[in-house]
């Protein structure tokens, strides 16, 4: 079986001096048969451009808050630490990946980055949504423990992958999606109306969740399905690229035209 190369974005501190990733992300990718590649926050340029043809899939990991300048706002008092290098890298990389049709899966912050990169925005803090939340979205429980229920739209990719229309998930966030870009649609909600999952409206694999499946799949294997879906889409893309390259060779295209 062809092993898909899945790029996973890493966390960094607000000074840009330290980069890391919780092992649960790459272990989940590895467990479903993918080959994880850890991506530090590179500056846009040649190095990033060389990455794109290599990646079969992209996993946008969780982390801190996104700089509100990317959706036209000033930082508000409840906005947390900002990581400028990571924001620039992930938003640029996501836009390029969307343009190239690379399968994308965003987790927590990653779902928010996906929406922002495509032209949507977020509430900088849950309290700003104008609704009184009836759900605790930053839990006081182990990361593997699901603490609140979400409702999943039937006939959606999210429902197919998780094999359910209702499921309990964990929660570690204070920022939430607000305006969705036209390229995304909401497919799951918490009981208080907070968007918990999105997927692309086009043909490619684009998926985001507000919870952290990488922390739950060790005890609830159904959440590993999300990583299997990403890997499956990435393998399909890899194989289609191989078919296209072979076709070009058969047609006698010059080597320079065969990526």
mmCIF file of C-alpha atoms in Angstrom:
data_model
loop_
_atom_site.group_PDB
_atom_site.id
_atom_site.type_symbol
_atom_site.label_atom_id
_atom_site.label_comp_id
_atom_site.label_asym_id
_atom_site.label_seq_id
_atom_site.Cartn_x
_atom_site.Cartn_y
_atom_site.Cartn_z
ATOM 1 C CA UNK A 1 0.000 0.000 0.000
ATOM 2 C CA UNK A 2 1.238 3.482 -0.855
ATOM 3 C CA UNK A 3 2.038 5.471 2.267
ATOM 4 C CA UNK A 4 0.668 9.001 2.199
ATOM 5 C CA UNK A 5 2.884 11.804 3.476
ATOM 6 C CA UNK A 6 0.831 13.857 5.945
ATOM 7 C CA UNK A 7 2.244 17.224 6.992
ATOM 8 C CA UNK A 8 1.360 18.218 10.574
ATOM 9 C CA UNK A 9 1.793 21.827 11.648
ATOM 10 C CA UNK A 10 3.600 22.341 14.943
ATOM 11 C CA UNK A 11 2.922 24.622 17.881
ATOM 12 C CA UNK A 12 5.308 27.426 18.801
ATOM 13 C CA UNK A 13 5.682 29.952 21.580
ATOM 14 C CA UNK A 14 4.859 33.612 21.049
ATOM 15 C CA UNK A 15 8.554 34.527 20.721
ATOM 16 C CA UNK A 16 9.080 32.048 17.900
ATOM 17 C CA UNK A 17 12.040 30.477 19.707
ATOM 18 C CA UNK A 18 10.514 27.062 20.484
ATOM 19 C CA UNK A 19 8.515 24.637 18.348
ATOM 20 C CA UNK A 20 6.840 21.392 19.476
ATOM 21 C CA UNK A 21 4.012 18.964 18.834
ATOM 22 C CA UNK A 22 2.080 16.659 21.159
ATOM 23 C CA UNK A 23 2.861 13.101 20.115
ATOM 24 C CA UNK A 24 -0.830 12.168 19.962
ATOM 25 C CA UNK A 25 -1.110 13.890 16.560
ATOM 26 C CA UNK A 26 1.597 11.983 14.736
ATOM 27 C CA UNK A 27 0.812 8.740 16.556
ATOM 28 C CA UNK A 28 -2.758 8.908 15.217
ATOM 29 C CA UNK A 29 -1.511 9.487 11.660
ATOM 30 C CA UNK A 30 1.007 6.673 12.033
ATOM 31 C CA UNK A 31 -1.636 4.303 13.424
ATOM 32 C CA UNK A 32 -3.855 4.650 10.339
ATOM 33 C CA UNK A 33 -0.954 3.965 7.976
ATOM 34 C CA UNK A 34 0.142 7.484 7.092
ATOM 35 C CA UNK A 35 3.654 8.878 7.244
ATOM 36 C CA UNK A 36 3.686 12.001 9.455
ATOM 37 C CA UNK A 37 5.959 14.922 8.588
ATOM 38 C CA UNK A 38 6.282 17.608 11.264
ATOM 39 C CA UNK A 39 6.111 21.126 9.846
ATOM 40 C CA UNK A 40 7.786 23.968 11.766
ATOM 41 C CA UNK A 41 6.519 27.513 11.110
ATOM 42 C CA UNK A 42 8.539 28.330 7.985
ATOM 43 C CA UNK A 43 8.515 31.742 6.364
ATOM 44 C CA UNK A 44 6.607 31.879 3.060
ATOM 45 C CA UNK A 45 9.116 31.347 0.273
ATOM 46 C CA UNK A 46 11.130 28.643 -1.493
ATOM 47 C CA UNK A 47 11.138 26.190 1.434
ATOM 48 C CA UNK A 48 7.345 26.282 1.721
ATOM 49 C CA UNK A 49 6.930 25.969 -2.038
ATOM 50 C CA UNK A 50 9.155 22.883 -2.065
ATOM 51 C CA UNK A 51 6.958 21.334 0.629
ATOM 52 C CA UNK A 52 3.701 21.548 -1.284
ATOM 53 C CA UNK A 53 4.463 19.011 -4.063
ATOM 54 C CA UNK A 54 5.676 16.550 -1.410
ATOM 55 C CA UNK A 55 2.587 16.623 0.818
ATOM 56 C CA UNK A 56 -0.299 14.260 0.136
ATOM 57 C CA UNK A 57 -2.333 15.648 3.043
ATOM 58 C CA UNK A 58 -2.241 18.416 5.641
ATOM 59 C CA UNK A 59 -3.191 18.248 9.323
ATOM 60 C CA UNK A 60 -3.599 21.641 11.010
ATOM 61 C CA UNK A 61 -2.992 21.037 14.708
ATOM 62 C CA UNK A 62 -4.470 22.795 17.732
ATOM 63 C CA UNK A 63 -2.872 25.564 19.753
ATOM 64 C CA UNK A 64 -3.232 29.187 20.789
ATOM 65 C CA UNK A 65 -5.228 32.101 19.438
ATOM 66 C CA UNK A 66 -4.999 33.451 15.888
ATOM 67 C CA UNK A 67 -3.977 37.083 15.377
ATOM 68 C CA UNK A 68 -7.261 38.936 14.688
ATOM 69 C CA UNK A 69 -5.522 41.083 12.069
ATOM 70 C CA UNK A 70 -6.159 38.179 9.669
ATOM 71 C CA UNK A 71 -9.892 38.841 9.835
ATOM 72 C CA UNK A 72 -9.796 42.627 10.139
ATOM 73 C CA UNK A 73 -10.091 43.131 13.912
ATOM 74 C CA UNK A 74 -8.018 44.554 16.737
ATOM 75 C CA UNK A 75 -7.065 42.231 19.613
ATOM 76 C CA UNK A 76 -9.581 42.288 22.468
ATOM 77 C CA UNK A 77 -8.827 41.881 26.197
ATOM 78 C CA UNK A 78 -9.672 38.166 26.256
ATOM 79 C CA UNK A 79 -7.470 37.291 23.281
ATOM 80 C CA UNK A 80 -4.570 35.094 24.387
ATOM 81 C CA UNK A 81 -0.939 34.849 23.326
ATOM 82 C CA UNK A 82 -0.357 35.292 19.604
ATOM 83 C CA UNK A 83 2.274 33.345 17.636
ATOM 84 C CA UNK A 84 2.985 35.522 14.568
ATOM 85 C CA UNK A 85 5.328 33.106 12.766
ATOM 86 C CA UNK A 86 2.894 30.232 13.135
ATOM 87 C CA UNK A 87 -0.100 32.309 12.029
ATOM 88 C CA UNK A 88 1.672 33.490 8.878
ATOM 89 C CA UNK A 89 2.931 30.017 8.015
ATOM 90 C CA UNK A 90 -0.327 28.160 8.596
ATOM 91 C CA UNK A 91 -2.594 30.655 6.862
ATOM 92 C CA UNK A 92 -0.299 30.897 3.840
ATOM 93 C CA UNK A 93 0.172 27.120 3.697
ATOM 94 C CA UNK A 94 -3.562 26.479 4.029
ATOM 95 C CA UNK A 95 -4.392 28.854 1.191
ATOM 96 C CA UNK A 96 -1.822 27.178 -1.054
ATOM 97 C CA UNK A 97 -3.030 23.706 -0.060
ATOM 98 C CA UNK A 98 -6.652 24.637 -0.805
ATOM 99 C CA UNK A 99 -5.626 25.977 -4.200
ATOM 100 C CA UNK A 100 -3.775 22.741 -5.004
ATOM 101 C CA UNK A 101 -6.529 20.439 -3.754
ATOM 102 C CA UNK A 102 -4.422 18.883 -0.998
ATOM 103 C CA UNK A 103 -6.657 17.071 1.543
ATOM 104 C CA UNK A 104 -6.898 19.099 4.767
ATOM 105 C CA UNK A 105 -8.009 18.217 8.292
ATOM 106 C CA UNK A 106 -8.095 21.006 10.906
ATOM 107 C CA UNK A 107 -8.286 20.341 14.645
ATOM 108 C CA UNK A 108 -9.513 23.031 17.107
ATOM 109 C CA UNK A 109 -7.335 26.050 16.225
ATOM 110 C CA UNK A 110 -6.742 24.249 12.935
ATOM 111 C CA UNK A 111 -10.436 24.450 12.051
ATOM 112 C CA UNK A 112 -10.370 28.168 12.833
ATOM 113 C CA UNK A 113 -7.235 28.665 10.702
ATOM 114 C CA UNK A 114 -8.950 26.815 7.855
ATOM 115 C CA UNK A 115 -11.952 29.153 7.970
ATOM 116 C CA UNK A 116 -9.855 32.316 8.337
ATOM 117 C CA UNK A 117 -7.487 31.324 5.522
ATOM 118 C CA UNK A 118 -10.456 30.817 3.203
ATOM 119 C CA UNK A 119 -12.020 34.197 4.065
ATOM 120 C CA UNK A 120 -14.178 33.526 7.129
ATOM 121 C CA UNK A 121 -13.743 34.785 10.690
ATOM 122 C CA UNK A 122 -14.115 33.857 14.353
ATOM 123 C CA UNK A 123 -15.279 35.297 17.646
ATOM 124 C CA UNK A 124 -12.176 36.222 19.623
ATOM 125 C CA UNK A 125 -13.953 34.939 22.720
ATOM 126 C CA UNK A 126 -17.036 32.801 23.244
ATOM 127 C CA UNK A 127 -18.635 35.504 25.411
ATOM 128 C CA UNK A 128 -18.665 37.888 22.427
ATOM 129 C CA UNK A 129 -21.135 35.723 20.513
ATOM 130 C CA UNK A 130 -23.984 37.354 22.441
ATOM 131 C CA UNK A 131 -25.268 34.006 23.655
ATOM 132 C CA UNK A 132 -25.097 32.660 27.192
ATOM 133 C CA UNK A 133 -23.239 29.384 26.763
ATOM 134 C CA UNK A 134 -24.841 26.363 28.393
ATOM 135 C CA UNK A 135 -21.758 24.263 27.702
ATOM 136 C CA UNK A 136 -18.295 24.392 29.258
ATOM 137 C CA UNK A 137 -15.953 24.653 26.277
ATOM 138 C CA UNK A 138 -12.693 24.560 28.239
ATOM 139 C CA UNK A 139 -13.071 21.427 30.305
ATOM 140 C CA UNK A 140 -11.649 20.582 33.713
ATOM 141 C CA UNK A 141 -11.101 16.917 32.923
ATOM 142 C CA UNK A 142 -8.423 14.730 31.305
ATOM 143 C CA UNK A 143 -7.866 15.387 27.593
ATOM 144 C CA UNK A 144 -9.094 11.913 26.670
ATOM 145 C CA UNK A 145 -12.426 12.375 28.451
ATOM 146 C CA UNK A 146 -15.429 13.622 26.399
ATOM 147 C CA UNK A 147 -17.433 16.158 28.401
ATOM 148 C CA UNK A 148 -20.213 17.457 26.152
ATOM 149 C CA UNK A 149 -22.435 16.270 23.336
ATOM 150 C CA UNK A 150 -22.489 17.455 19.735
ATOM 151 C CA UNK A 151 -25.258 17.048 17.170
ATOM 152 C CA UNK A 152 -24.090 16.060 13.679
ATOM 153 C CA UNK A 153 -25.935 16.853 10.463
ATOM 154 C CA UNK A 154 -27.227 13.724 8.759
ATOM 155 C CA UNK A 155 -25.999 13.029 5.215
ATOM 156 C CA UNK A 156 -22.693 14.745 5.957
ATOM 157 C CA UNK A 157 -19.117 13.547 5.671
ATOM 158 C CA UNK A 158 -18.738 14.126 9.417
ATOM 159 C CA UNK A 159 -21.667 11.820 10.221
ATOM 160 C CA UNK A 160 -20.386 9.159 7.836
ATOM 161 C CA UNK A 161 -16.909 9.221 9.373
ATOM 162 C CA UNK A 162 -18.046 9.204 13.016
ATOM 163 C CA UNK A 163 -20.892 6.777 12.267
ATOM 164 C CA UNK A 164 -23.329 8.756 14.394
ATOM 165 C CA UNK A 165 -25.525 11.837 14.589
ATOM 166 C CA UNK A 166 -24.771 12.403 18.273
ATOM 167 C CA UNK A 167 -21.486 11.909 20.062
ATOM 168 C CA UNK A 168 -19.695 13.246 23.114
ATOM 169 C CA UNK A 169 -16.412 15.101 22.621
ATOM 170 C CA UNK A 170 -13.733 16.882 24.628
ATOM 171 C CA UNK A 171 -13.331 20.666 24.562
ATOM 172 C CA UNK A 172 -10.386 23.045 25.035
ATOM 173 C CA UNK A 173 -11.148 26.404 23.423
ATOM 174 C CA UNK A 174 -12.545 29.880 24.017
ATOM 175 C CA UNK A 175 -12.614 31.100 20.405
ATOM 176 C CA UNK A 176 -15.343 29.895 18.024
ATOM 177 C CA UNK A 177 -16.291 30.176 14.374
ATOM 178 C CA UNK A 178 -18.477 33.117 13.380
ATOM 179 C CA UNK A 179 -18.900 33.767 9.640
ATOM 180 C CA UNK A 180 -18.150 30.725 7.518
ATOM 181 C CA UNK A 181 -16.468 31.151 4.169
ATOM 182 C CA UNK A 182 -18.704 30.011 1.262
ATOM 183 C CA UNK A 183 -16.320 27.093 0.721
ATOM 184 C CA UNK A 184 -17.238 25.560 4.086
ATOM 185 C CA UNK A 185 -20.468 24.372 5.672
ATOM 186 C CA UNK A 186 -21.214 23.582 9.305
ATOM 187 C CA UNK A 187 -21.986 19.931 10.000
ATOM 188 C CA UNK A 188 -21.980 19.661 13.814
ATOM 189 C CA UNK A 189 -22.968 21.866 16.748
ATOM 190 C CA UNK A 190 -22.756 21.834 20.524
ATOM 191 C CA UNK A 191 -26.035 22.156 22.446
ATOM 192 C CA UNK A 192 -25.435 25.919 22.757
ATOM 193 C CA UNK A 193 -25.103 26.369 18.987
ATOM 194 C CA UNK A 194 -21.302 26.569 18.791
ATOM 195 C CA UNK A 195 -20.049 25.081 15.517
ATOM 196 C CA UNK A 196 -18.156 21.864 16.242
ATOM 197 C CA UNK A 197 -17.392 20.616 12.720
ATOM 198 C CA UNK A 198 -17.169 21.923 9.165
ATOM 199 C CA UNK A 199 -16.489 20.374 5.798
ATOM 200 C CA UNK A 200 -15.788 21.647 2.318
ATOM 201 C CA UNK A 201 -18.566 22.322 -0.167
ATOM 202 C CA UNK A 202 -16.429 21.223 -3.124
ATOM 203 C CA UNK A 203 -15.166 17.836 -4.258
ATOM 204 C CA UNK A 204 -11.869 17.703 -2.354
ATOM 205 C CA UNK A 205 -11.396 16.462 1.213
ATOM 206 C CA UNK A 206 -11.641 19.450 3.576
ATOM 207 C CA UNK A 207 -12.693 18.807 7.169
ATOM 208 C CA UNK A 208 -12.412 20.613 10.489
ATOM 209 C CA UNK A 209 -13.447 19.811 14.062
ATOM 210 C CA UNK A 210 -13.434 22.004 17.166
ATOM 211 C CA UNK A 211 -12.621 19.125 19.512
ATOM 212 C CA UNK A 212 -9.424 17.071 19.855
ATOM 213 C CA UNK A 213 -9.885 13.554 18.411
ATOM 214 C CA UNK A 214 -6.156 12.787 18.722
ATOM 215 C CA UNK A 215 -6.577 12.860 22.513
ATOM 216 C CA UNK A 216 -9.655 10.613 22.576
ATOM 217 C CA UNK A 217 -8.894 7.943 19.984
ATOM 218 C CA UNK A 218 -6.721 5.952 22.411
ATOM 219 C CA UNK A 219 -9.864 5.122 24.431
ATOM 220 C CA UNK A 220 -12.566 5.640 21.798
ATOM 221 C CA UNK A 221 -11.379 4.234 18.454
ATOM 222 C CA UNK A 222 -14.241 5.857 16.526
ATOM 223 C CA UNK A 223 -12.295 9.138 16.626
ATOM 224 C CA UNK A 224 -9.451 7.456 14.765
ATOM 225 C CA UNK A 225 -11.860 7.337 11.811
ATOM 226 C CA UNK A 226 -11.169 11.035 11.215
ATOM 227 C CA UNK A 227 -7.475 10.335 10.665
ATOM 228 C CA UNK A 228 -8.291 7.303 8.519
ATOM 229 C CA UNK A 229 -10.459 9.519 6.314
ATOM 230 C CA UNK A 230 -7.640 12.047 5.897
ATOM 231 C CA UNK A 231 -5.134 9.301 5.103
ATOM 232 C CA UNK A 232 -7.501 7.658 2.623
ATOM 233 C CA UNK A 233 -8.007 10.953 0.786
ATOM 234 C CA UNK A 234 -4.254 11.585 0.819
ATOM 235 C CA UNK A 235 -3.504 8.131 -0.628
ATOM 236 C CA UNK A 236 -6.068 8.696 -3.374
ATOM 237 C CA UNK A 237 -4.450 12.008 -4.235
ATOM 238 C CA UNK A 238 -0.997 10.409 -4.268
ATOM 239 C CA UNK A 239 -2.167 7.671 -6.619
ATOM 240 C CA UNK A 240 -3.903 10.164 -8.920
ATOM 241 C CA UNK A 241 -0.679 12.184 -9.118
ATOM 242 C CA UNK A 242 1.220 9.014 -10.058
ATOM 243 C CA UNK A 243 -1.341 8.205 -12.757
ATOM 244 C CA UNK A 244 -1.032 11.732 -14.145
ATOM 245 C CA UNK A 245 2.766 11.541 -14.198
ATOM 246 C CA UNK A 246 2.698 8.165 -15.972
ATOM 247 C CA UNK A 247 0.247 9.556 -18.529
ATOM 248 C CA UNK A 248 2.583 12.465 -19.262
ATOM 249 C CA UNK A 249 5.515 10.096 -19.734
ATOM 250 C CA UNK A 250 3.474 7.913 -22.103
ATOM 251 C CA UNK A 251 2.543 11.028 -24.074
ATOM 252 C CA UNK A 252 6.230 11.814 -24.462
ATOM 253 C CA UNK A 253 6.194 15.029 -22.431
ATOM 254 C CA UNK A 254 9.660 16.442 -21.651
ATOM 255 C CA UNK A 255 10.994 15.513 -18.210
ATOM 256 C CA UNK A 256 10.782 19.152 -17.113
ATOM 257 C CA UNK A 257 7.005 19.004 -17.537
ATOM 258 C CA UNK A 258 6.644 15.945 -15.326
ATOM 259 C CA UNK A 259 6.519 16.970 -11.658
#
